Coordinates of C-alpha atoms and ligand atoms in Angstrom, one line a residue:
M1 CA 56.6 8.7 27.4
I2 CA 58.6 11.6 28.6
V3 CA 56.7 14.8 28.3
L4 CA 58.0 18.3 29.3
G5 CA 55.4 20.9 29.9
I6 CA 56.4 24.5 29.4
A7 CA 54.4 27.5 30.6
G8 CA 55.1 31.1 29.9
A9 CA 52.6 31.7 27.1
V10 CA 50.8 34.6 28.8
S11 CA 53.8 36.7 29.8
H12 CA 53.9 35.8 33.4
D13 CA 54.5 32.8 35.8
P14 CA 56.6 30.7 33.4
S15 CA 57.2 27.2 34.7
A16 CA 58.2 23.7 33.7
A17 CA 56.8 20.3 34.6
L18 CA 58.0 16.8 33.7
F19 CA 55.9 13.7 33.3
I20 CA 57.4 10.3 32.9
D21 CA 54.9 7.6 31.9
G22 CA 52.0 9.6 33.2
R23 CA 53.6 10.4 36.6
L24 CA 54.5 14.0 37.5
V25 CA 58.0 13.8 38.8
A26 CA 59.2 17.4 38.9
A27 CA 57.8 20.9 38.4
A28 CA 59.0 24.4 39.3
E29 CA 58.4 28.0 38.6
E30 CA 61.0 30.1 37.0
E31 CA 60.5 33.0 39.4
R32 CA 62.1 30.9 42.2
F33 CA 65.4 30.5 40.3
L34 CA 65.5 34.1 38.9
R35 CA 64.4 35.6 42.3
D36 CA 62.0 37.7 40.3
K37 CA 58.3 37.4 41.3
H38 CA 56.1 36.2 38.5
A39 CA 59.2 36.4 36.2
K40 CA 57.2 38.5 33.7
G41 CA 58.1 38.1 30.1
K42 CA 60.5 35.2 30.7
F43 CA 60.5 31.6 29.5
P44 CA 61.4 28.8 32.0
Y45 CA 64.9 27.9 31.1
E46 CA 66.1 27.3 34.7
A47 CA 63.0 25.5 35.7
A48 CA 63.1 23.2 32.6
R49 CA 66.7 22.4 33.2
F50 CA 66.0 21.6 36.9
C51 CA 63.2 19.2 35.9
L52 CA 65.4 17.3 33.5
E53 CA 68.4 17.2 35.8
F54 CA 66.3 16.1 38.8
A55 CA 64.8 13.2 36.8
G56 CA 68.2 12.3 35.3
I57 CA 66.7 12.8 31.8
G58 CA 68.9 13.8 29.0
P59 CA 67.5 16.5 26.7
H60 CA 67.5 14.0 23.8
E61 CA 65.2 11.7 25.7
V62 CA 62.3 14.0 25.8
D63 CA 59.5 12.6 23.6
L64 CA 57.4 15.7 23.5
V65 CA 57.2 19.3 24.6
A66 CA 53.7 20.4 25.5
F67 CA 52.8 24.1 25.5
P68 CA 49.5 25.6 26.9
Y69 CA 48.7 28.0 24.0
A70 CA 47.2 27.0 20.7
K71 CA 46.3 28.4 17.3
I72 CA 42.7 29.6 17.1
G73 CA 41.1 29.4 13.7
L74 CA 39.4 32.4 12.0
G75 CA 36.1 30.4 12.0
S76 CA 36.2 30.1 15.7
A77 CA 33.6 32.1 17.6
A78 CA 36.4 33.3 19.9
R79 CA 38.0 35.7 17.4
W80 CA 34.6 37.1 16.2
H81 CA 33.4 37.6 19.7
Y82 CA 36.6 39.4 20.6
A83 CA 36.4 41.6 17.5
R84 CA 32.7 42.5 18.0
R85 CA 33.2 43.4 21.7
H86 CA 36.2 45.5 21.0
W87 CA 34.5 47.7 18.4
Y88 CA 35.7 50.7 20.4
A89 CA 39.3 49.8 19.8
P90 CA 39.2 49.0 16.1
E91 CA 42.9 48.2 15.8
R92 CA 42.4 45.4 18.4
A93 CA 39.3 44.1 16.7
L94 CA 40.9 44.0 13.3
L95 CA 44.0 42.4 14.7
A96 CA 41.9 39.6 16.1
L97 CA 40.3 38.9 12.8
F98 CA 43.2 39.4 10.4
N99 CA 46.2 38.4 12.6
G100 CA 44.6 36.5 15.4
N101 CA 47.5 34.1 16.0
R102 CA 50.2 36.7 16.3
R103 CA 50.8 35.9 19.9
Y104 CA 50.8 32.2 19.2
R105 CA 53.6 32.7 16.6
R106 CA 55.6 34.9 19.0
N107 CA 55.2 32.2 21.7
M108 CA 56.4 29.5 19.2
Q109 CA 59.5 31.5 18.4
Q110 CA 60.3 31.8 22.1
L111 CA 59.6 28.2 22.7
D112 CA 61.8 27.3 19.8
A113 CA 64.6 29.4 21.3
L114 CA 64.2 27.7 24.7
I115 CA 64.2 24.2 23.1
R116 CA 67.4 25.0 21.3
A117 CA 69.1 26.5 24.4
L118 CA 68.2 23.3 26.3
D119 CA 69.1 21.2 23.3
I120 CA 65.9 19.2 23.7
G121 CA 65.5 16.6 21.0
Q122 CA 68.6 18.0 19.4
G123 CA 66.7 21.2 18.8
R124 CA 63.8 19.5 16.9
P125 CA 61.5 17.7 19.4
R126 CA 57.8 17.0 18.8
I127 CA 55.7 19.9 20.1
M128 CA 52.1 19.8 21.1
A129 CA 50.2 23.1 21.4
V130 CA 47.3 22.7 23.8
E131 CA 44.5 25.2 24.1
H132 CA 45.1 27.3 27.2
H133 CA 41.8 26.3 29.0
L134 CA 42.2 22.7 28.0
A135 CA 45.6 22.8 29.8
H136 CA 43.9 24.3 32.9
A137 CA 41.1 21.7 32.6
S138 CA 43.5 18.8 32.2
S139 CA 45.6 20.0 35.1
A140 CA 42.5 19.7 37.3
Y141 CA 40.8 16.7 35.8
H142 CA 43.7 14.4 35.0
L143 CA 45.4 15.0 38.3
S144 CA 42.3 14.8 40.4
G145 CA 42.2 11.1 40.5
F146 CA 38.4 11.2 40.0
Q147 CA 37.2 8.1 38.3
E148 CA 33.6 9.1 37.8
K149 CA 32.2 11.5 35.2
T150 CA 33.6 14.8 36.5
A151 CA 32.5 18.3 36.0
I152 CA 35.4 20.6 34.9
L153 CA 35.5 24.3 35.5
S154 CA 38.3 26.7 34.4
I155 CA 38.2 30.4 35.0
D156 CA 41.0 32.9 34.5
G157 CA 41.7 36.3 32.9
K158 CA 42.1 34.9 29.5
G159 CA 44.2 32.4 27.5
E160 CA 44.2 32.8 23.8
Y161 CA 40.7 34.3 23.8
A162 CA 38.7 32.1 26.1
T163 CA 38.2 33.2 29.7
T164 CA 35.9 30.6 31.1
F165 CA 35.5 26.9 30.4
F166 CA 32.8 24.4 31.4
G167 CA 33.2 20.8 30.5
Y168 CA 33.4 17.3 31.8
G169 CA 35.8 14.5 31.9
E170 CA 34.9 10.9 31.4
R171 CA 37.2 7.9 31.1
G172 CA 40.2 10.1 30.6
K173 CA 38.8 12.3 27.9
I174 CA 37.8 16.0 28.3
Y175 CA 34.6 17.3 26.7
K176 CA 34.0 21.0 26.2
L177 CA 30.4 22.2 27.0
K178 CA 30.7 26.0 26.9
E179 CA 33.3 28.7 26.8
F180 CA 33.1 32.5 27.2
F181 CA 35.6 34.8 25.5
D182 CA 37.4 38.0 26.2
P183 CA 36.4 40.6 27.3
D184 CA 33.7 38.7 29.1
S185 CA 36.0 37.5 31.8
L186 CA 35.3 37.0 35.5
G187 CA 39.1 37.0 36.0
G188 CA 39.4 40.1 34.0
F189 CA 36.7 41.8 36.0
Y190 CA 38.2 40.8 39.3
G191 CA 41.7 41.8 38.1
A192 CA 40.6 45.2 36.9
M193 CA 38.9 45.9 40.3
T194 CA 42.1 44.6 42.0
E195 CA 44.0 47.3 40.2
Y196 CA 41.4 49.9 41.2
L197 CA 41.6 48.8 44.8
G198 CA 45.3 49.6 44.8
F199 CA 47.0 46.2 44.1
E200 CA 48.8 44.6 41.3
M201 CA 46.7 42.5 38.9
L202 CA 47.7 38.8 38.9
D203 CA 49.1 39.3 42.4
G204 CA 46.8 41.3 44.5
E205 CA 43.6 39.3 44.0
F206 CA 44.2 37.5 47.3
K207 CA 44.3 40.9 49.0
V208 CA 40.9 41.9 47.6
M209 CA 39.6 38.6 48.8
G210 CA 41.2 39.1 52.3
M211 CA 39.7 42.6 52.5
A212 CA 36.2 41.6 51.5
P213 CA 35.0 40.2 54.9
Y214 CA 35.6 43.6 56.5
G215 CA 33.1 45.2 54.1
D216 CA 29.4 45.2 53.4
P217 CA 28.6 43.9 49.9
K218 CA 25.2 45.6 50.0
R219 CA 26.3 49.1 50.8
H220 CA 27.0 50.0 47.1
D221 CA 25.4 48.6 44.1
L222 CA 28.1 47.7 41.6
S223 CA 25.9 45.6 39.4
R224 CA 26.6 47.9 36.4
L225 CA 30.1 46.4 36.2
L226 CA 29.0 42.9 35.3
H227 CA 25.8 41.5 33.9
Y228 CA 25.2 37.8 34.6
D229 CA 22.3 35.5 34.3
P230 CA 22.3 31.7 34.5
E231 CA 23.6 31.4 30.9
Q232 CA 26.1 34.1 30.3
I233 CA 28.3 36.9 31.6
R234 CA 28.8 40.2 30.0
I235 CA 31.4 42.7 31.3
N236 CA 30.7 46.4 31.1
T237 CA 33.7 47.4 29.1
E238 CA 33.0 51.1 29.6
L239 CA 34.1 50.5 33.1
V240 CA 36.3 47.4 33.6
N241 CA 38.5 45.0 31.6
V242 CA 39.1 47.8 29.1
V243 CA 41.8 48.3 26.6
G244 CA 43.3 51.2 24.5
V245 CA 41.6 54.6 24.7
R246 CA 39.3 53.5 27.5
R247 CA 42.1 52.9 30.0
Y248 CA 42.5 55.0 33.0
K249 CA 46.1 56.4 33.1
E250 CA 48.2 57.6 36.0
N251 CA 51.9 58.6 35.9
G252 CA 52.2 57.0 32.4
K253 CA 50.8 53.7 33.5
G254 CA 47.6 52.3 32.0
Y255 CA 45.0 50.3 34.0
Y256 CA 42.3 47.9 33.1
F257 CA 39.6 50.2 34.4
S258 CA 38.4 53.4 32.9
P259 CA 38.3 57.0 33.9
K260 CA 34.5 56.6 34.0
L261 CA 34.9 54.1 36.9
V262 CA 36.9 56.7 38.8
D263 CA 34.3 59.3 38.1
W264 CA 31.7 57.0 39.5
L265 CA 33.4 55.3 42.5
G266 CA 36.1 57.8 43.4
P267 CA 39.9 57.8 43.0
R268 CA 42.0 54.6 42.9
R269 CA 42.8 53.4 46.4
V270 CA 46.3 53.6 47.7
G271 CA 48.1 52.4 50.9
D272 CA 47.8 49.4 53.2
E273 CA 44.9 50.4 55.4
I274 CA 41.4 49.1 54.9
D275 CA 39.2 52.0 54.5
D276 CA 35.7 53.1 53.4
P277 CA 34.3 52.9 50.8
Y278 CA 36.9 50.6 49.3
V279 CA 36.4 47.8 51.8
D280 CA 32.8 47.7 50.8
Y281 CA 33.7 47.7 47.1
A282 CA 35.9 44.7 47.7
A283 CA 33.0 42.9 49.4
S284 CA 30.8 43.7 46.5
V285 CA 33.3 42.5 43.9
Q286 CA 33.9 39.2 45.8
A287 CA 30.1 38.7 46.2
M288 CA 29.5 39.4 42.4
L289 CA 32.3 36.9 41.5
E290 CA 30.8 34.2 43.7
E291 CA 27.2 34.8 42.5
A292 CA 28.1 34.8 38.8
A293 CA 30.4 31.7 39.1
L294 CA 27.9 29.8 41.1
G295 CA 25.0 30.6 38.8
L296 CA 27.0 29.5 35.7
V297 CA 28.2 26.3 37.4
D298 CA 24.6 25.5 38.2
H299 CA 23.5 26.1 34.7
Y300 CA 26.3 24.4 32.8
L301 CA 27.5 21.7 35.2
G302 CA 24.5 21.1 37.5
E303 CA 23.4 18.0 35.7
I304 CA 26.8 16.3 35.9
L305 CA 27.2 17.4 39.5
R306 CA 23.8 15.8 40.4
E307 CA 25.0 12.7 38.7
S308 CA 28.5 12.2 40.3
G309 CA 29.1 15.1 42.7
K310 CA 32.7 15.5 41.5
L311 CA 34.0 18.9 40.4
C312 CA 37.5 20.0 39.5
F313 CA 38.6 23.5 39.0
A314 CA 41.7 25.4 37.7
G315 CA 42.6 28.8 36.3
G316 CA 43.6 31.8 38.4
V317 CA 40.1 32.3 39.8
A318 CA 40.3 28.8 41.3
L319 CA 42.7 30.3 43.9
N320 CA 39.7 32.3 45.2
V321 CA 39.3 30.2 48.3
K322 CA 36.0 31.9 49.3
L323 CA 34.4 30.9 46.0
N324 CA 35.7 27.4 46.5
Q325 CA 34.1 27.3 50.0
R326 CA 30.8 28.1 48.4
L327 CA 31.2 25.5 45.7
I328 CA 31.9 22.8 48.3
A329 CA 28.8 24.0 50.2
R330 CA 26.6 23.1 47.2
A331 CA 24.4 20.2 48.0
D332 CA 25.4 18.4 44.8
V333 CA 29.2 18.8 45.2
K334 CA 30.6 15.8 47.1
E335 CA 34.2 16.6 46.4
L336 CA 36.0 19.6 44.8
F337 CA 39.6 19.2 43.6
V338 CA 41.4 22.5 42.9
Q339 CA 44.7 22.0 41.2
P340 CA 46.9 23.8 43.7
A341 CA 49.0 25.7 41.1
A342 CA 45.7 26.8 39.6
S343 CA 47.0 30.0 37.9
D344 CA 49.1 30.0 34.8
A345 CA 52.2 28.3 36.3
G346 CA 50.0 25.2 36.5
T347 CA 49.4 25.1 32.8
A348 CA 52.9 23.5 32.4
I349 CA 51.4 20.6 34.3
G350 CA 48.2 20.8 32.4
A351 CA 49.6 20.9 28.9
A352 CA 51.9 18.0 29.7
S353 CA 49.1 15.9 31.4
Y354 CA 46.9 16.6 28.4
A355 CA 49.6 15.5 26.0
A356 CA 50.6 12.5 28.0
N357 CA 46.9 11.4 28.1
I358 CA 46.7 11.7 24.3
L359 CA 49.9 9.7 23.9
G360 CA 48.3 6.9 25.8
D361 CA 49.8 7.3 29.2
Q362 CA 47.7 6.8 32.3
V363 CA 48.1 10.2 34.1
Q364 CA 48.5 9.5 37.8
P365 CA 46.7 11.6 40.5
L366 CA 48.6 14.4 42.1
E367 CA 50.2 13.1 45.3
H368 CA 51.7 16.3 46.6
V369 CA 53.3 19.5 45.4
Y370 CA 56.8 18.9 46.7
L371 CA 58.0 18.9 43.2
G372 CA 61.0 21.3 43.2
P373 CA 64.6 21.1 44.2
A374 CA 65.8 19.7 47.5
Y375 CA 69.1 20.3 49.3
S376 CA 71.1 18.2 51.7
T377 CA 72.3 19.3 55.2
E378 CA 75.8 19.5 53.7
D379 CA 74.5 21.9 51.0
C380 CA 73.0 24.1 53.8
I381 CA 76.2 24.1 55.8
D382 CA 78.2 25.0 52.6
A383 CA 75.8 28.0 52.1
C384 CA 76.3 29.1 55.7
R385 CA 80.1 28.9 55.3
V386 CA 80.2 31.4 52.5
H387 CA 77.4 33.7 53.5
P388 CA 78.6 37.2 54.4
G389 CA 76.2 37.5 57.3
N390 CA 78.5 35.1 59.2
P391 CA 75.7 32.8 60.4
S392 CA 76.1 30.5 63.5
W393 CA 74.8 27.0 63.0
R394 CA 74.7 23.8 64.8
R395 CA 73.5 20.3 63.9
L396 CA 70.4 19.2 65.7
E397 CA 69.8 15.8 67.2
Q398 CA 66.1 16.1 67.1
V399 CA 65.0 18.7 64.5
E400 CA 61.3 18.5 65.2
V401 CA 61.8 18.8 69.0
T402 CA 64.0 21.9 68.8
G403 CA 61.7 23.4 66.2
A404 CA 58.7 22.9 68.5
E405 CA 60.6 24.3 71.5
I406 CA 61.4 27.5 69.6
L407 CA 57.8 27.8 68.4
A408 CA 56.2 27.1 71.8
A409 CA 58.4 29.8 73.3
G410 CA 56.5 32.2 71.1
H411 CA 59.1 32.8 68.4
P412 CA 58.6 32.7 64.7
L413 CA 60.6 30.0 62.9
A414 CA 61.9 30.0 59.4
W415 CA 61.6 26.4 58.3
F416 CA 63.4 25.0 55.2
Q417 CA 63.3 21.3 54.3
G418 CA 62.8 18.8 51.5
R419 CA 61.6 19.7 48.0
M420 CA 60.3 23.2 47.2
E421 CA 56.6 23.5 46.7
F422 CA 55.1 24.1 43.3
G423 CA 52.4 26.7 43.3
P424 CA 51.8 29.8 45.4
R425 CA 51.4 28.2 48.8
A426 CA 54.1 27.2 51.2
L427 CA 53.1 23.8 52.6
G428 CA 55.7 23.2 55.2
N429 CA 58.9 23.0 53.2
R430 CA 59.6 26.7 52.6
S431 CA 57.6 28.2 55.5
I432 CA 57.7 30.7 58.3
L433 CA 55.9 29.1 61.2
G434 CA 54.4 30.3 64.5
V435 CA 52.0 28.9 67.1
P436 CA 48.5 30.4 66.6
N437 CA 47.5 30.3 70.2
I438 CA 49.9 33.1 71.2
P439 CA 48.2 36.4 70.5
G440 CA 50.4 38.7 68.5
I441 CA 52.5 36.1 66.8
A442 CA 51.1 37.2 63.4
D443 CA 52.0 40.8 64.2
R444 CA 55.5 39.7 65.1
I445 CA 55.9 37.9 61.9
N446 CA 54.7 40.9 60.1
E447 CA 57.1 43.1 61.9
Q448 CA 60.1 40.8 61.5
I449 CA 59.7 39.8 57.9
K450 CA 56.4 39.9 56.0
Y451 CA 55.4 43.5 56.3
R452 CA 52.1 42.5 54.8
E453 CA 48.8 44.1 55.4
R454 CA 47.5 43.1 58.8
W455 CA 44.0 42.4 57.5
R456 CA 45.4 39.6 55.3
P457 CA 44.9 36.4 57.2
F458 CA 47.6 34.0 58.1
C459 CA 46.7 30.4 57.6
P460 CA 47.0 27.2 59.6
S461 CA 48.6 23.8 59.0
M462 CA 47.0 21.1 61.1
L463 CA 47.3 17.4 61.6
D464 CA 44.8 15.2 59.8
R465 CA 43.5 13.7 63.0
V466 CA 42.3 17.0 64.5
A467 CA 41.2 18.7 61.2
P468 CA 37.7 17.3 61.1
E469 CA 37.0 18.7 64.6
I470 CA 38.5 22.2 63.8
L471 CA 37.1 22.5 60.3
Q472 CA 33.8 20.6 60.8
T473 CA 34.3 18.6 57.6
R474 CA 36.1 15.6 56.3
H475 CA 36.6 17.2 52.8
P476 CA 40.2 16.7 51.7
A477 CA 42.2 19.9 52.1
P478 CA 46.0 19.2 51.6
Y479 CA 46.8 22.4 49.6
M480 CA 45.3 25.5 51.2
T481 CA 42.9 25.9 48.4
F482 CA 39.8 26.2 50.5
T483 CA 38.5 28.1 53.5
F484 CA 36.3 26.4 56.0
D485 CA 34.3 27.6 59.0
V486 CA 36.3 27.1 62.1
A487 CA 34.4 25.4 65.0
P488 CA 33.4 28.0 67.6
A489 CA 35.3 26.2 70.3
W490 CA 38.6 26.4 68.3
R491 CA 38.3 30.1 67.3
S492 CA 39.6 31.2 70.6
R493 CA 42.2 28.4 70.8
I494 CA 44.0 29.4 67.5
P495 CA 42.9 33.1 67.0
E496 CA 45.9 34.0 65.0
V497 CA 44.8 31.9 62.0
V498 CA 41.1 32.6 62.0
H499 CA 40.0 35.3 59.6
E500 CA 37.5 38.1 60.4
D501 CA 34.6 36.0 59.1
G502 CA 35.4 32.9 61.3
T503 CA 37.0 30.9 58.5
A504 CA 40.5 29.5 58.0
R505 CA 42.4 28.6 54.8
A506 CA 43.7 25.3 56.1
Q507 CA 46.3 22.8 55.1
V508 CA 45.6 19.4 56.4
V509 CA 48.9 17.6 56.9
D510 CA 49.2 13.8 56.7
P511 CA 52.1 11.7 57.9
K512 CA 52.8 10.1 54.5
T513 CA 53.4 13.1 52.3
N514 CA 55.3 15.3 54.8
P515 CA 56.5 13.2 57.7
R516 CA 59.0 15.7 59.1
Y517 CA 56.4 18.5 59.1
Y518 CA 53.9 16.2 60.7
R519 CA 56.3 15.3 63.5
L520 CA 57.0 19.0 64.1
I521 CA 53.3 19.7 64.5
E522 CA 53.0 16.7 66.9
E523 CA 55.8 18.1 69.0
V524 CA 54.0 21.5 69.0
E525 CA 50.9 19.8 70.1
K526 CA 52.7 18.3 73.1
R527 CA 53.7 21.7 74.2
T528 CA 50.7 23.9 73.3
G529 CA 47.8 21.4 73.3
N530 CA 47.0 22.3 69.6
A531 CA 48.1 20.3 66.6
V532 CA 48.1 23.4 64.6
V533 CA 50.8 25.9 63.4
L534 CA 50.6 29.2 61.6
N535 CA 52.2 28.8 58.2
T536 CA 53.2 31.5 55.8
S537 CA 55.6 31.4 52.9
L538 CA 59.3 31.8 53.4
N539 CA 60.0 35.1 51.6
R540 CA 59.9 38.8 52.1
R541 CA 57.1 40.9 50.7
G542 CA 57.4 41.3 47.0
E543 CA 59.9 38.4 46.6
P544 CA 59.2 34.9 45.4
M545 CA 59.3 32.0 47.8
V546 CA 62.8 30.9 48.8
C547 CA 64.3 28.1 46.7
R548 CA 68.0 27.4 47.7
P549 CA 69.7 27.6 51.1
T550 CA 71.5 30.7 49.9
D551 CA 68.1 32.4 49.3
A552 CA 67.0 31.3 52.8
L553 CA 70.0 32.9 54.3
E554 CA 69.5 36.1 52.3
M555 CA 66.0 36.4 53.5
F556 CA 67.0 35.5 57.0
F557 CA 69.6 38.2 57.3
G558 CA 67.4 40.7 55.6
S559 CA 64.8 40.2 58.3
D560 CA 64.5 40.2 62.1
L561 CA 63.6 36.6 62.3
P562 CA 65.6 34.9 65.1
Y563 CA 65.7 31.3 64.0
L564 CA 66.1 29.3 60.8
I565 CA 66.1 25.6 60.6
M566 CA 67.5 24.2 57.3
E567 CA 67.3 20.5 57.0
D568 CA 69.3 19.3 60.1
I569 CA 70.9 22.6 61.2
L570 CA 69.7 25.5 63.3
V571 CA 70.9 28.8 62.1
T572 CA 71.1 31.9 64.2
K573 CA 72.7 35.3 64.0
G574 CA 75.4 34.8 66.5
N575 CA 73.3 34.3 69.7
S576 CA 73.1 30.6 70.2
Y577 CA 69.8 29.0 71.2
Ligands
FE2_1 FE1 45.2 31.0 32.5

């Protein structure tokens, strides 16, 4: 079966994913093509076109389009819960009861327009609408490769109405155990506090998490924000995850927290510095998320975990690597699989995997996330020829050797090769690299390109044969979805990629999935003694990750980076290496 998954149902992170006979062959986020981070309000025309073209599939060959947003019946507890909890905003409450599928219908109209524009199934393909959290759940479970009965967790801001999903998978089928509904949302709570802490929701959550280790979670008691016990969560909607009249407003913009929160905790934070008391608030928010999620997991999934030890996790909150570290630390969790594009972009994969499974395909485990477009060396040279920056380039005999020499000399290196990554992490195909043993390399990368807050950690890619020694575990970690405690002996060897709390969000690289990146790190090891590189995504602050050679050149000339390797060429700005 040929199943095309289309995400874009929740107004951000549209993407497309293509399964052929249960195998994920292509996936990409629309933002990368449009050069517009999160591509808010868009549907994934370019991404879907790429998937079909890459696979050589004509639009008429698509058997089914899967979409991660479904109709919710009036009898569902979801709409009544939403209505009851939004009593203070009666127009929202009534809308949920009397017109609760308005957004679904709007989505279907947009999907219909996309299908016609792409001429899929001659404009009339079969469509399967999959509940949002079932799509998240399927993206984690069906791609995990776990054969045993598997506990499934999905936590995000919200889908249709659901915010949190507990279930399990057995012999390919997903069973729902419990859901929570908006406004009782851990993602909504964290997102609202992300806004209060001065960042953008659905973008700045990583920053709150990065800030948290600098603060003391016990200095302020924020427990009023969120009530949780082993069985349930209840958000204090007088303070966070608020709508309508309860919103705090500033310069015409409304926020998901209330003026009451500002009265209590002080003005919304601004700027890039980490400062009191906000750093402590960030620590409290992170601690509350962890405690609530761990308590609920214990209650709803503990029995399954004690039986099989397998847990899979998706939804935006699954990108919270600190929470994931604590999940792995549970005695009953033997292995955690986090679908690497855990936020809404990943629901294109999830809707399609769910549909493929229902249609009878055996969904294959995720092998890697190099699922986007690739470009040849000739494509890269053509892009150089027409670029107004007048780049110098030369073909390299030994790409990995030259790359390692540049890195070992203490320079950052822009590194572009193979198929673009799907999901938020650069995993060695669209990356900026450095060697983490040279103090100050992270600052240099920040000065030359990223301009990101210094307290946000940079992360390591390391070879599989040294990872157990550095990370003190053999738990799989191919996607930078977990942090681990770095062995004390290694903290001083690779200080630039160890966070304030002694952890690192590592990518463990194996030779099969990314041979060229593996060889590069081997060459780095020969020169520095460490089979580790600092790896951050190839983009400027506020921009999506680079997709095409032209985008790489734009970024390169818009930065002070000295070296760019694209496939087999080394690009410089006139001064030859
Ligand atoms: Fe979601």
